[in-house]
Tab-separated table of C-alpha atoms in Angstrom:
chain	number	residue	atom	x	y	z
A	1	MET	CA	83.616	125.750	39.983
A	2	LYS	CA	86.532	123.677	41.273
A	3	ASN	CA	84.905	123.476	44.750
A	4	LEU	CA	81.664	122.221	43.181
A	5	ASN	CA	83.620	119.494	41.367
A	6	ASN	CA	85.291	118.503	44.652
A	7	ILE	CA	81.907	118.247	46.348
A	8	TRP	CA	80.596	115.976	43.565
A	9	VAL	CA	83.683	113.762	43.826
A	10	ILE	CA	83.115	113.401	47.580
A	11	VAL	CA	79.392	112.670	47.097
A	12	LEU	CA	80.151	110.068	44.439
A	13	ALA	CA	82.840	108.447	46.608
A	14	CYS	CA	80.430	108.229	49.556
A	15	LEU	CA	77.686	106.716	47.457
A	16	LEU	CA	79.986	104.199	45.775
A	17	SER	CA	81.486	103.090	49.098
A	18	ILE	CA	78.102	102.063	50.450
A	19	ALA	CA	77.468	98.352	49.906
A	20	PRO	CA	74.540	96.343	51.201
A	21	MET	CA	75.308	94.320	54.325
A	22	TYR	CA	73.330	91.285	53.276
A	23	GLY	CA	75.233	88.742	51.250
A	24	GLN	CA	78.605	90.146	52.223
A	25	SER	CA	81.588	87.895	52.228
A	26	THR	CA	83.265	86.816	55.442
A	27	ALA	CA	86.225	89.045	54.545
A	28	LYS	CA	83.960	92.116	54.322
A	29	LYS	CA	82.266	91.295	57.633
A	30	ASN	CA	85.673	90.801	59.265
A	31	LYS	CA	86.756	94.209	57.927
A	32	ILE	CA	83.640	95.860	59.385
A	33	ILE	CA	84.321	94.137	62.728
A	34	ALA	CA	87.966	95.281	62.698
A	35	ASP	CA	86.910	98.816	61.692
A	36	SER	CA	84.399	98.891	64.558
A	37	GLN	CA	87.146	97.993	67.034
A	38	THR	CA	89.301	100.785	65.592
A	39	ALA	CA	86.365	103.203	65.801
A	40	LYS	CA	85.758	102.285	69.454
A	41	ALA	CA	89.418	103.001	70.217
A	42	GLU	CA	89.160	106.348	68.373
A	43	PHE	CA	86.021	107.341	70.300
A	44	ILE	CA	87.791	106.576	73.591
A	45	LYS	CA	90.990	108.331	72.443
A	46	SER	CA	88.995	111.491	71.603
A	47	ASP	CA	87.058	111.349	74.888
A	48	PRO	CA	88.519	108.981	77.527
A	49	LEU	CA	85.286	109.282	79.564
A	50	MET	CA	83.526	107.227	76.854
A	51	LYS	CA	85.262	104.076	78.107
A	52	ALA	CA	82.806	104.017	81.021
A	53	LEU	CA	79.876	104.291	78.589
A	54	PHE	CA	81.114	101.280	76.606
A	55	ASP	CA	81.647	99.329	79.851
A	56	LYS	CA	78.297	100.178	81.494
A	57	ALA	CA	75.833	100.286	78.577
A	58	TYR	CA	73.564	97.261	78.206
A	59	GLY	CA	74.463	97.275	74.528
A	60	TYR	CA	75.802	99.415	71.717
A	61	VAL	CA	76.176	99.507	67.965
A	62	ILE	CA	79.225	100.958	66.231
A	63	PHE	CA	79.032	102.157	62.630
A	64	PRO	CA	82.706	102.776	61.778
A	65	ASN	CA	82.155	104.140	58.246
A	66	VAL	CA	78.986	106.059	57.464
A	67	GLY	CA	78.898	107.827	54.104
A	68	LYS	CA	76.537	110.750	53.631
A	69	GLY	CA	75.895	112.848	50.564
A	70	GLY	CA	73.279	114.987	48.966
A	71	LEU	CA	72.196	117.900	46.856
A	72	GLY	CA	68.633	118.807	47.896
A	73	ILE	CA	67.811	115.142	48.432
A	74	GLY	CA	70.392	113.175	50.341
A	75	GLY	CA	71.140	109.885	51.899
A	76	ALA	CA	73.474	108.144	54.264
A	77	ALA	CA	74.350	104.519	54.833
A	78	GLY	CA	76.794	102.408	56.742
A	79	ASN	CA	77.381	98.956	58.146
A	80	GLY	CA	78.211	98.226	61.750
A	81	VAL	CA	78.510	95.749	64.568
A	82	ALA	CA	76.112	95.280	67.496
A	83	TYR	CA	77.327	94.372	70.982
A	84	GLU	CA	75.198	93.223	73.904
A	85	GLN	CA	76.801	93.206	77.345
A	86	ASN	CA	80.148	93.718	75.560
A	87	LYS	CA	79.738	90.597	73.389
A	88	ARG	CA	79.351	90.787	69.612
A	89	VAL	CA	75.812	89.644	68.743
A	90	GLY	CA	75.260	90.742	65.150
A	91	MET	CA	75.764	93.015	62.194
A	92	ALA	CA	73.742	96.146	61.513
A	93	LYS	CA	72.887	98.434	58.625
A	94	LEU	CA	72.089	102.143	58.897
A	95	SER	CA	70.176	104.009	56.201
A	96	GLN	CA	68.924	107.578	56.060
A	97	VAL	CA	67.067	109.707	53.545
A	98	SER	CA	66.814	113.476	53.947
A	99	ILE	CA	65.180	116.330	52.095
A	100	GLY	CA	66.086	119.995	52.479
A	101	PHE	CA	68.944	122.424	52.022
A	102	GLN	CA	72.058	120.272	51.740
A	103	ALA	CA	75.051	119.971	49.473
A	104	GLY	CA	78.193	117.891	49.706
A	105	GLY	CA	79.369	114.661	51.210
A	106	GLN	CA	81.008	113.467	54.379
A	107	ALA	CA	82.165	110.372	56.178
A	108	TYR	CA	81.714	109.828	59.888
A	109	ARG	CA	81.557	107.238	62.665
A	110	GLU	CA	78.504	106.697	64.842
A	111	VAL	CA	77.942	104.804	68.081
A	112	ILE	CA	74.531	104.220	69.646
A	113	PHE	CA	74.371	103.191	73.313
A	114	PHE	CA	71.354	101.323	74.712
A	115	GLU	CA	70.624	101.738	78.413
A	116	THR	CA	68.500	98.607	78.934
A	117	LYS	CA	67.592	95.271	77.403
A	118	ASN	CA	64.271	96.719	76.112
A	119	GLU	CA	65.971	99.277	73.858
A	120	MET	CA	68.535	96.719	72.701
A	121	ASP	CA	65.753	94.231	71.890
A	122	ARG	CA	63.897	96.868	69.832
A	123	PHE	CA	67.084	97.378	67.842
A	124	LYS	CA	67.629	93.639	67.373
A	125	GLU	CA	64.045	93.282	66.128
A	126	SER	CA	64.748	96.022	63.512
A	127	ARG	CA	61.987	98.136	65.100
A	128	PHE	CA	64.331	100.986	65.986
A	129	GLU	CA	64.648	104.281	64.127
A	130	PHE	CA	65.414	107.919	64.845
A	131	SER	CA	63.004	110.696	64.060
A	132	ALA	CA	64.081	113.950	62.479
A	133	GLN	CA	64.300	115.513	65.948
A	134	ALA	CA	66.878	113.028	67.255
A	135	SER	CA	70.284	114.502	67.891
A	136	ALA	CA	73.777	113.197	68.341
A	137	VAL	CA	76.713	114.554	70.297
A	138	ALA	CA	79.913	115.259	68.374
A	139	VAL	CA	82.783	113.572	70.181
A	140	THR	CA	85.403	115.859	71.669
A	141	GLU	CA	87.342	115.488	74.907
A	142	GLY	CA	84.893	115.591	77.801
A	143	ALA	CA	81.815	115.674	75.537
A	144	SER	CA	80.331	112.586	77.184
A	145	ALA	CA	80.650	113.928	80.743
A	146	ASN	CA	77.186	115.505	80.928
A	147	VAL	CA	75.288	113.515	78.304
A	148	LYS	CA	72.274	111.556	79.531
A	149	TYR	CA	70.215	108.806	77.933
A	150	THR	CA	67.105	110.022	76.105
A	151	ASP	CA	64.415	107.347	75.927
A	152	GLY	CA	67.106	104.798	76.806
A	153	VAL	CA	69.398	105.773	73.925
A	154	MET	CA	72.527	107.916	73.578
A	155	VAL	CA	74.230	108.720	70.237
A	156	PHE	CA	77.709	110.022	69.439
A	157	THR	CA	79.272	110.839	66.076
A	158	MET	CA	82.820	111.585	64.960
A	159	GLN	CA	83.544	113.214	61.612
A	160	LYS	CA	86.153	111.452	59.471
A	161	GLY	CA	86.240	113.718	56.429
A	162	GLY	CA	84.370	115.602	53.759
A	163	LEU	CA	82.349	118.775	53.671
A	164	MET	CA	78.600	119.026	53.872
A	165	TYR	CA	76.265	121.979	54.291
A	166	GLU	CA	72.933	120.865	55.629
A	167	ALA	CA	69.677	121.993	57.153
A	168	SER	CA	67.540	118.979	56.401
A	169	VAL	CA	64.797	116.764	57.748
A	170	GLY	CA	65.279	113.023	57.799
A	171	GLY	CA	65.559	110.014	60.062
A	172	GLN	CA	67.788	107.000	60.415
A	173	LYS	CA	66.519	103.429	60.134
A	174	PHE	CA	68.371	100.297	61.122
A	175	LYS	CA	68.375	96.608	60.251
A	176	PHE	CA	69.930	93.909	62.438
A	177	ASN	CA	71.281	90.479	61.441
A	178	LYS	CA	72.202	87.967	64.131
A	179	LEU	CA	75.668	86.405	63.887
């Protein structure tokens, strides 16, 4: 029973920490920007080979704090920063709804690399989403060595905390706001 209470506390904390990106104060945006820089450093620290991905990708989006929770029906959300040719170009919002066997909550980081201008433009036009079949690579040392772009996109995640059991179907959608 105590473990179930812990799971509900984590789920509640994840859901309460998710705030809409639109209408955020400058201080909140600056925090997301600072957190994205920290997340980038953590990705590279965990797998030094990722530095080349950040340097060579046409663009990328870093979501430094994604909260995910669910019990049967779940959701995830996070705010991030978009970079094009290593220059900050806007803010982004990730949202996900899933249905299936799942219980718990977790927090993680996510980075999406775009190989070309076409994929980056689709993202900037908020026409980009992942299907249920899309997969991400968990970052560990050397994990990026053999990863290739799929349809011009490459995704990495890094768990920050929490516990979640899941076998669900759902996709991620994104919204972009120019700076």
